[in-house]
DNA sequence: TCTGGGGTCCTAGGACCC
DNA sequence: TCTGGGGTCCTAGGACCC
């Protein structure tokens, strides 16, 4: 097995205080909040379908199965047993979870456990709206916010006035109140000296929880937990740890660092040791640029490159068109186009190709992706096709560089290696 | 009737440059 | 001609997360 996940294990950095790059080693520990919305998608749906409150409800399975509005004002909902297809569950209410139905489970499998549970289609536009609402509410109180997806964030509370007086409790309560006022939804919050511990603690008292924890409580409250609960220890690492007799975070904390490094590699092994002791010096990152943008789709039935050539080709082109649209709407151009294929047996392969210049043109993306596809053996049936744009640059920056004739040094090697059929590059010729 | 879609980060080997 | 180390880029795969 191969587990190599790097985590920063550097010494605690000096904390930035004030502006002008002034660094001060503060005696007071940081106070970091992790805020996690409770059953987010399901809770958003309950706001518009309040008659479902208290019922086992799952969200997932694509766009079919919209609720039917009857003339008398009542609604008819699809049940899990009505579903056919390859969808998975994205969220379920706590009532559905009690029946064993969880995120990432196939809807068909969930239907066996809870055939009468209500099935609602996903509505990402709506979830994004509520996501903005709760994040705006949090930023009004604690401006140093790191986005961690649609339903959770970290916030650095360290510099907020008075926050250290009660270890963050009053700020935590204020955050929860503000989120509820803005959205009508509850969230769970963990407040501790770092992101790792806060992420663990936000789970402690779900839903609608608030958990504070200081470093001296780690042995009593963190060490009894399964190692799997640490963000960054997934199924593979959990299995390998279990094989070594390490099950809880405490087991991991008791293992010699040298032993973990031997078994898991230098980076991941050292990180496991640090994490088990509740040490984490990662900063709250308030701004980041995307690394890649992609589109992928799983077919309703597995397709064959020859037999279903026309269907596959149309889907391929559509994915490229959608990807080009995403790049344009977000203002990025890509220099590395890649594809992803998943076969009948669920094994995946990727291929990618670096272009001589950035592009966001659908036809250029389609051509590059087509060249990637030629490098794959297509005898097995496919269940998924995806297209990815990496090596992103902001269109604005590229245009500015072009206008000022900033030398964008093209490395000679690329030119030597560029014999193949010409990509037309509508934009950003170097 | 297994297993979505959109991401990040890490590793590792080979090419190529200095 | 041989030896070689460091650094970066490109590509492929995989673990993990929301």
XYZ file of C-alpha atoms (C1' of nucleotides) in Angstrom:
466
model
C 0.000 0.000 0.000
C 1.046 3.470 -0.620
C 0.173 6.212 1.782
C 2.083 9.418 1.410
C 0.232 12.457 2.510
C 2.318 15.354 3.521
C 1.413 17.666 6.314
C 3.374 20.555 7.589
C 5.278 19.603 10.693
C 7.341 22.720 11.079
C 7.728 24.380 14.393
C 5.049 26.804 15.469
C 5.636 29.948 13.427
C 5.620 33.391 14.895
C 2.136 34.808 14.777
C 1.500 37.820 12.642
C 0.160 40.716 14.639
C -0.872 43.969 13.094
C 0.408 44.982 9.687
C 3.703 45.722 7.992
C 4.979 42.174 8.351
C 5.490 42.588 12.054
C 5.960 39.219 13.694
C 5.504 38.675 17.386
C 5.777 35.490 19.368
C 2.655 35.682 21.419
C 2.414 33.959 24.754
C -1.328 33.377 24.378
C -2.248 30.361 22.238
C -4.242 30.978 19.105
C -7.993 30.499 19.143
C -9.290 28.908 15.967
C -12.938 28.096 15.284
C -14.185 25.365 13.003
C -17.811 25.885 12.054
C -19.745 23.127 10.361
C -23.344 23.464 9.194
C -25.597 20.668 10.495
C -26.807 18.281 7.733
C -26.508 21.290 5.446
C -28.276 20.303 2.205
C -31.034 18.468 4.037
C -31.551 21.391 6.417
C -31.810 23.848 3.515
C -34.445 21.608 1.916
C -36.426 21.479 5.171
C -36.699 25.269 5.076
C -38.798 25.065 1.923
C -40.499 21.742 2.726
C -41.251 22.190 6.438
C -43.831 19.412 6.264
C -40.852 17.010 6.075
C -39.476 18.045 9.452
C -38.980 14.957 11.598
C -39.029 12.610 8.597
C -36.191 10.493 7.216
C -35.090 12.519 4.179
C -32.142 11.991 1.865
C -30.758 14.350 -0.766
C -29.145 12.907 -3.865
C -29.635 10.951 -7.029
C -29.417 13.815 -9.478
C -32.176 16.057 -10.740
C -35.058 13.656 -11.244
C -37.793 13.057 -8.693
C -38.890 16.638 -8.083
C -41.646 16.923 -5.458
C -45.112 17.136 -6.963
C -47.224 20.101 -5.857
C -50.892 19.067 -5.569
C -53.848 21.386 -6.175
C -54.776 21.327 -2.482
C -51.354 22.679 -1.514
C -49.972 19.401 -0.231
C -46.952 17.764 -1.838
C -46.102 14.294 -3.026
C -42.485 13.219 -2.562
C -40.538 10.432 -4.169
C -39.442 7.621 -1.873
C -36.093 5.893 -1.944
C -37.729 2.738 -3.298
C -38.840 4.661 -6.417
C -35.247 5.331 -7.460
C -33.299 3.628 -10.201
C -29.842 4.739 -11.269
C -26.258 5.233 -10.147
C -26.648 8.197 -7.853
C -25.261 8.494 -4.352
C -26.578 10.219 -1.265
C -25.037 13.604 -0.601
C -26.739 14.317 2.731
C -29.432 12.841 4.926
C -31.398 14.092 7.901
C -30.494 12.764 11.333
C -33.682 10.643 11.208
C -32.428 8.958 8.027
C -28.945 8.490 9.497
C -30.560 6.604 12.371
C -31.699 4.069 9.746
C -28.104 3.593 8.584
C -28.316 5.851 5.546
C -25.192 7.989 5.107
C -23.446 10.297 2.643
C -21.678 8.670 -0.311
C -23.839 5.552 -0.068
C -25.459 4.470 -3.330
C -29.127 5.450 -3.421
C -30.063 1.934 -4.503
C -28.295 0.498 -1.494
C -29.883 3.040 0.824
C -33.311 2.079 -0.541
C -32.839 -1.385 0.909
C -32.263 0.074 4.370
C -34.945 2.753 4.239
C -37.350 2.245 1.317
C -39.864 4.746 2.728
C -37.408 7.585 3.274
C -38.149 10.692 1.214
C -35.808 11.369 -1.711
C -35.183 14.954 -2.791
C -33.080 16.096 -5.756
C -29.968 18.198 -5.148
C -30.220 21.948 -5.748
C -26.704 23.307 -5.600
C -27.737 26.845 -6.553
C -29.861 27.005 -3.445
C -27.118 25.553 -1.217
C -24.614 28.064 -2.588
C -27.003 30.887 -1.728
C -27.266 29.708 1.874
C -23.525 29.112 1.953
C -22.924 32.760 1.088
C -25.415 33.864 3.713
C -23.782 31.987 6.573
C -20.243 32.899 5.545
C -21.153 36.570 5.335
C -22.673 36.363 8.811
C -19.496 34.792 10.196
C -17.199 37.336 8.516
C -19.142 40.184 10.094
C -17.949 38.910 13.481
C -14.639 37.202 12.614
C -13.135 38.508 9.351
C -10.229 36.030 9.171
C -12.102 33.183 7.478
C -10.861 30.181 5.516
C -13.321 28.594 3.119
C -13.442 24.815 3.392
C -16.180 24.030 0.925
C -19.855 24.808 0.839
C -20.786 24.008 4.431
C -17.765 24.631 6.629
C -15.133 27.210 7.473
C -12.290 27.961 9.828
C -12.053 31.349 11.492
C -9.077 32.755 13.365
C -10.505 34.383 16.488
C -7.131 35.171 18.095
C -7.221 38.914 17.534
C -10.851 39.534 18.440
C -11.253 41.801 21.458
C -11.882 39.934 24.681
C -11.933 36.541 23.052
C -9.302 35.067 25.364
C -11.229 35.986 28.506
C -13.572 32.995 28.169
C -11.573 30.827 25.718
C -13.849 31.916 22.892
C -17.189 30.853 24.335
C -19.015 34.161 23.889
C -17.683 34.603 20.348
C -18.709 31.008 19.551
C -22.227 31.671 20.775
C -22.352 34.923 18.806
C -21.280 33.095 15.634
C -23.975 30.465 16.048
C -26.592 33.116 16.696
C -25.545 35.147 13.673
C -25.615 32.106 11.401
C -29.086 31.187 12.638
C -30.368 34.725 12.206
C -29.035 34.877 8.638
C -30.199 31.429 7.488
C -32.593 29.821 9.960
C -30.068 26.977 10.201
C -28.007 25.547 13.022
C -24.301 24.802 12.975
C -21.754 23.165 15.240
C -18.603 24.923 16.356
C -15.298 23.769 17.815
C -12.906 26.335 19.305
C -9.361 25.268 20.191
C -5.740 26.407 19.678
C -5.565 24.956 16.141
C -7.446 23.785 13.061
C -6.900 20.068 13.634
C -8.403 20.110 17.128
C -11.215 22.487 16.191
C -12.245 20.230 13.316
C -12.423 17.296 15.733
C -14.325 19.304 18.323
C -17.015 20.641 15.996
C -18.175 17.010 15.712
C -18.450 16.486 19.471
C -21.835 17.968 20.153
C -23.641 17.841 16.801
C -26.165 19.183 15.951
C -26.178 22.755 17.265
C -23.054 22.200 19.364
C -20.348 24.389 20.805
C -17.194 22.707 22.113
C -14.174 24.435 23.583
C -10.960 22.574 24.202
C -7.500 23.499 25.455
C -4.269 21.593 24.988
C -4.314 20.090 28.501
C -7.571 18.264 27.690
C -6.093 16.331 24.762
C -5.384 13.088 26.662
C -8.857 12.939 28.204
C -10.969 14.049 25.260
C -8.986 13.369 22.066
C -6.969 10.228 22.714
C -9.986 7.905 23.203
C -11.263 8.717 19.686
C -10.674 6.382 16.715
C -7.655 7.427 14.631
C -9.966 7.702 11.608
C -11.520 10.838 13.065
C -8.401 12.873 12.311
C -8.787 14.915 9.156
C -6.186 13.374 6.842
C -6.449 9.786 8.083
C -8.668 8.063 5.554
C -9.762 4.479 4.893
C -6.364 3.252 3.654
C -4.321 4.679 6.499
C -6.909 3.486 9.033
C -6.624 -0.051 7.732
C -2.849 0.035 7.826
C -2.850 1.463 11.359
C -5.257 -1.238 12.510
C -2.895 -3.842 11.094
C -0.207 -2.380 13.373
C -2.526 -2.537 16.378
C -3.095 1.220 16.402
C -6.797 2.022 16.676
C -7.264 5.168 18.755
C -5.586 8.535 18.543
C -4.052 7.672 21.921
C -2.535 4.497 20.427
C -1.039 6.668 17.718
C 0.256 9.197 20.249
C 1.980 6.392 22.124
C 3.741 5.032 19.046
C 7.365 5.993 18.539
C 7.747 8.630 15.813
C 10.569 6.623 14.250
C 8.242 3.614 13.997
C 5.550 5.666 12.238
C 8.136 7.120 9.857
C 9.370 3.626 8.986
C 5.843 2.445 8.264
C 4.331 5.509 6.611
C 7.226 7.474 5.180
C 9.018 10.557 6.410
C 6.342 13.167 5.864
C 3.175 11.294 6.641
C 4.741 9.373 9.526
C 5.990 12.534 11.202
C 2.637 14.202 10.632
C 0.748 11.275 12.202
C 2.805 11.710 15.369
C 2.234 15.457 15.527
C -1.474 15.125 14.799
C -1.975 12.498 17.495
C -0.478 14.921 20.016
C -2.873 17.628 18.836
C -0.128 19.790 17.336
C -0.924 21.729 14.179
C 0.632 25.053 13.189
C -1.250 25.593 9.918
C -2.514 29.128 9.501
C -6.055 30.118 8.585
C -5.730 30.879 4.856
C -8.084 33.648 3.874
C -7.383 33.664 0.155
C -6.423 30.983 -2.355
C -6.364 30.594 -6.117
C -7.857 27.526 -7.816
C -5.407 24.892 -9.070
C -7.753 23.142 -11.460
C -11.293 23.211 -12.789
C -12.985 20.095 -14.100
C -16.176 18.508 -15.388
C -16.985 14.842 -15.298
C -19.991 12.613 -15.783
C -20.950 9.046 -15.002
C -23.034 7.456 -17.736
C -26.396 5.867 -17.078
C -24.986 2.691 -18.614
C -21.401 1.756 -19.447
C -20.397 2.878 -22.930
C -18.002 1.382 -25.434
C -15.602 3.504 -27.464
C -16.526 1.823 -30.721
C -20.091 0.720 -30.223
C -21.197 3.995 -28.608
C -18.822 6.234 -30.486
C -21.370 8.900 -31.393
C -22.840 9.140 -27.880
C -19.413 9.236 -26.296
C -18.184 11.862 -28.733
C -21.156 14.108 -28.047
C -20.689 13.825 -24.270
C -16.947 14.468 -24.623
C -17.539 17.632 -26.631
C -20.211 18.806 -24.219
C -17.899 18.375 -21.234
C -15.250 20.457 -23.008
C -17.800 23.147 -23.826
C -18.989 23.263 -20.211
C -15.401 23.395 -18.978
C -14.632 26.277 -21.334
C -17.720 28.035 -19.972
C -16.549 27.507 -16.386
C -13.103 28.892 -17.207
C -14.617 31.942 -18.892
C -17.104 32.680 -16.113
C -14.384 32.388 -13.474
C -11.821 34.292 -15.549
C -9.146 31.597 -15.915
C -7.225 30.058 -18.800
C -5.479 26.699 -18.665
C -2.164 25.426 -19.967
C -2.624 21.753 -19.080
C -5.684 19.861 -20.307
C -6.360 16.408 -18.934
C -8.917 13.650 -19.163
C -10.108 11.054 -16.693
C -11.672 7.743 -17.601
C -13.288 5.252 -15.282
C -13.851 1.742 -16.576
C -16.522 -0.846 -15.898
C -14.372 -2.284 -13.090
C -14.149 1.184 -11.469
C -10.435 1.511 -12.195
C -9.496 4.972 -13.446
C -6.759 6.391 -15.597
C -5.765 9.971 -16.363
C -3.842 11.513 -19.227
C -2.816 15.108 -19.620
C -1.137 17.381 -22.074
C 0.597 20.691 -21.508
C -0.020 23.203 -24.272
C 2.433 25.802 -25.549
C 0.133 28.550 -24.286
C -2.902 29.062 -22.075
C -6.335 28.668 -23.553
C -9.988 28.769 -22.591
C -11.311 27.968 -26.035
C -13.707 25.013 -26.183
C -12.381 23.761 -29.513
C -8.756 23.951 -28.369
C -9.662 22.118 -25.169
C -11.534 19.511 -27.179
C -8.530 18.953 -29.459
C -6.079 18.605 -26.567
C -8.451 16.257 -24.730
C -8.838 14.236 -27.922
C -5.058 13.784 -28.120
C -5.076 12.574 -24.514
C -7.830 10.094 -25.308
C -5.734 8.592 -28.104
C -3.189 7.498 -25.508
C -5.658 5.227 -23.685
C -6.537 1.641 -24.470
C -10.276 1.741 -25.017
C -11.198 -1.915 -25.227
C -13.040 -1.969 -21.890
C -16.377 -0.263 -21.405
C -16.393 3.141 -19.729
C -18.576 4.342 -16.893
C -17.150 7.850 -16.477
C -15.534 10.509 -18.599
C -14.031 13.742 -17.291
C -12.097 16.729 -18.603
C -9.805 18.842 -16.461
C -8.110 22.208 -16.878
C -4.956 22.662 -14.803
C -2.002 25.057 -14.707
C -4.451 27.931 -14.460
C -3.685 31.597 -14.909
C -6.013 34.550 -14.566
C -7.102 35.860 -17.961
C -6.593 39.387 -16.639
C -2.955 38.660 -15.795
C -2.294 37.039 -19.160
C -3.773 39.999 -20.986
C -1.744 42.416 -18.876
C 1.448 40.448 -19.549
C 0.648 40.452 -23.249
C -0.077 44.190 -23.327
C 3.123 45.159 -21.567
C 5.052 42.598 -23.611
C 6.364 41.122 -20.401
C 8.667 38.399 -21.563
C 6.882 35.170 -20.721
C 9.885 32.921 -21.126
C 8.870 29.921 -23.199
C 11.218 27.133 -22.354
C 13.047 25.779 -25.354
C 12.248 22.216 -24.456
C 8.575 22.755 -25.126
C 9.229 24.012 -28.588
C 11.419 21.068 -29.419
C 8.730 18.777 -28.166
C 5.942 20.380 -30.130
C 5.916 18.427 -33.349
C 2.377 17.108 -33.105
C -0.670 18.360 -34.877
C -1.086 22.045 -34.249
C -3.357 23.181 -31.515
C -4.973 26.330 -32.577
C -4.399 28.736 -29.770
C -6.843 31.545 -30.064
C -5.489 33.378 -27.069
C -2.214 34.168 -25.371
C 0.278 33.191 -28.008
C 3.602 33.739 -26.301
C -28.193 -2.743 -7.803
C -22.246 -1.308 -5.355
C -19.617 3.151 -5.544
C -21.347 11.306 -7.851
C -18.841 15.370 -8.813
C -15.560 18.785 -7.690
C -11.462 19.542 -5.635
C -6.250 19.464 -3.115
C -1.853 17.603 -2.219
C 1.862 14.131 -2.483
C 5.053 10.842 -4.742
C 7.971 9.243 -8.237
C 10.402 8.739 -12.602
C 12.224 10.691 -16.753
C 13.622 14.716 -19.495
C 16.341 18.453 -19.589
C 19.286 22.232 -17.947
C 23.231 24.110 -15.420
C 34.695 10.643 -22.087
C 32.988 9.909 -17.623
C 30.820 11.237 -13.539
C 27.434 13.678 -10.798
C 24.429 16.658 -8.157
C 20.719 20.085 -7.975
C 16.634 22.020 -9.795
C 12.388 22.315 -12.544
C 8.883 20.631 -15.534
C 5.853 17.069 -17.158
C 3.102 13.066 -16.508
C 0.452 9.305 -13.963
C -1.483 7.549 -10.080
C -3.414 7.622 -5.581
C -5.093 9.177 -0.887
C -8.070 12.152 0.988
C -11.713 15.804 1.664
C -16.449 18.171 1.118
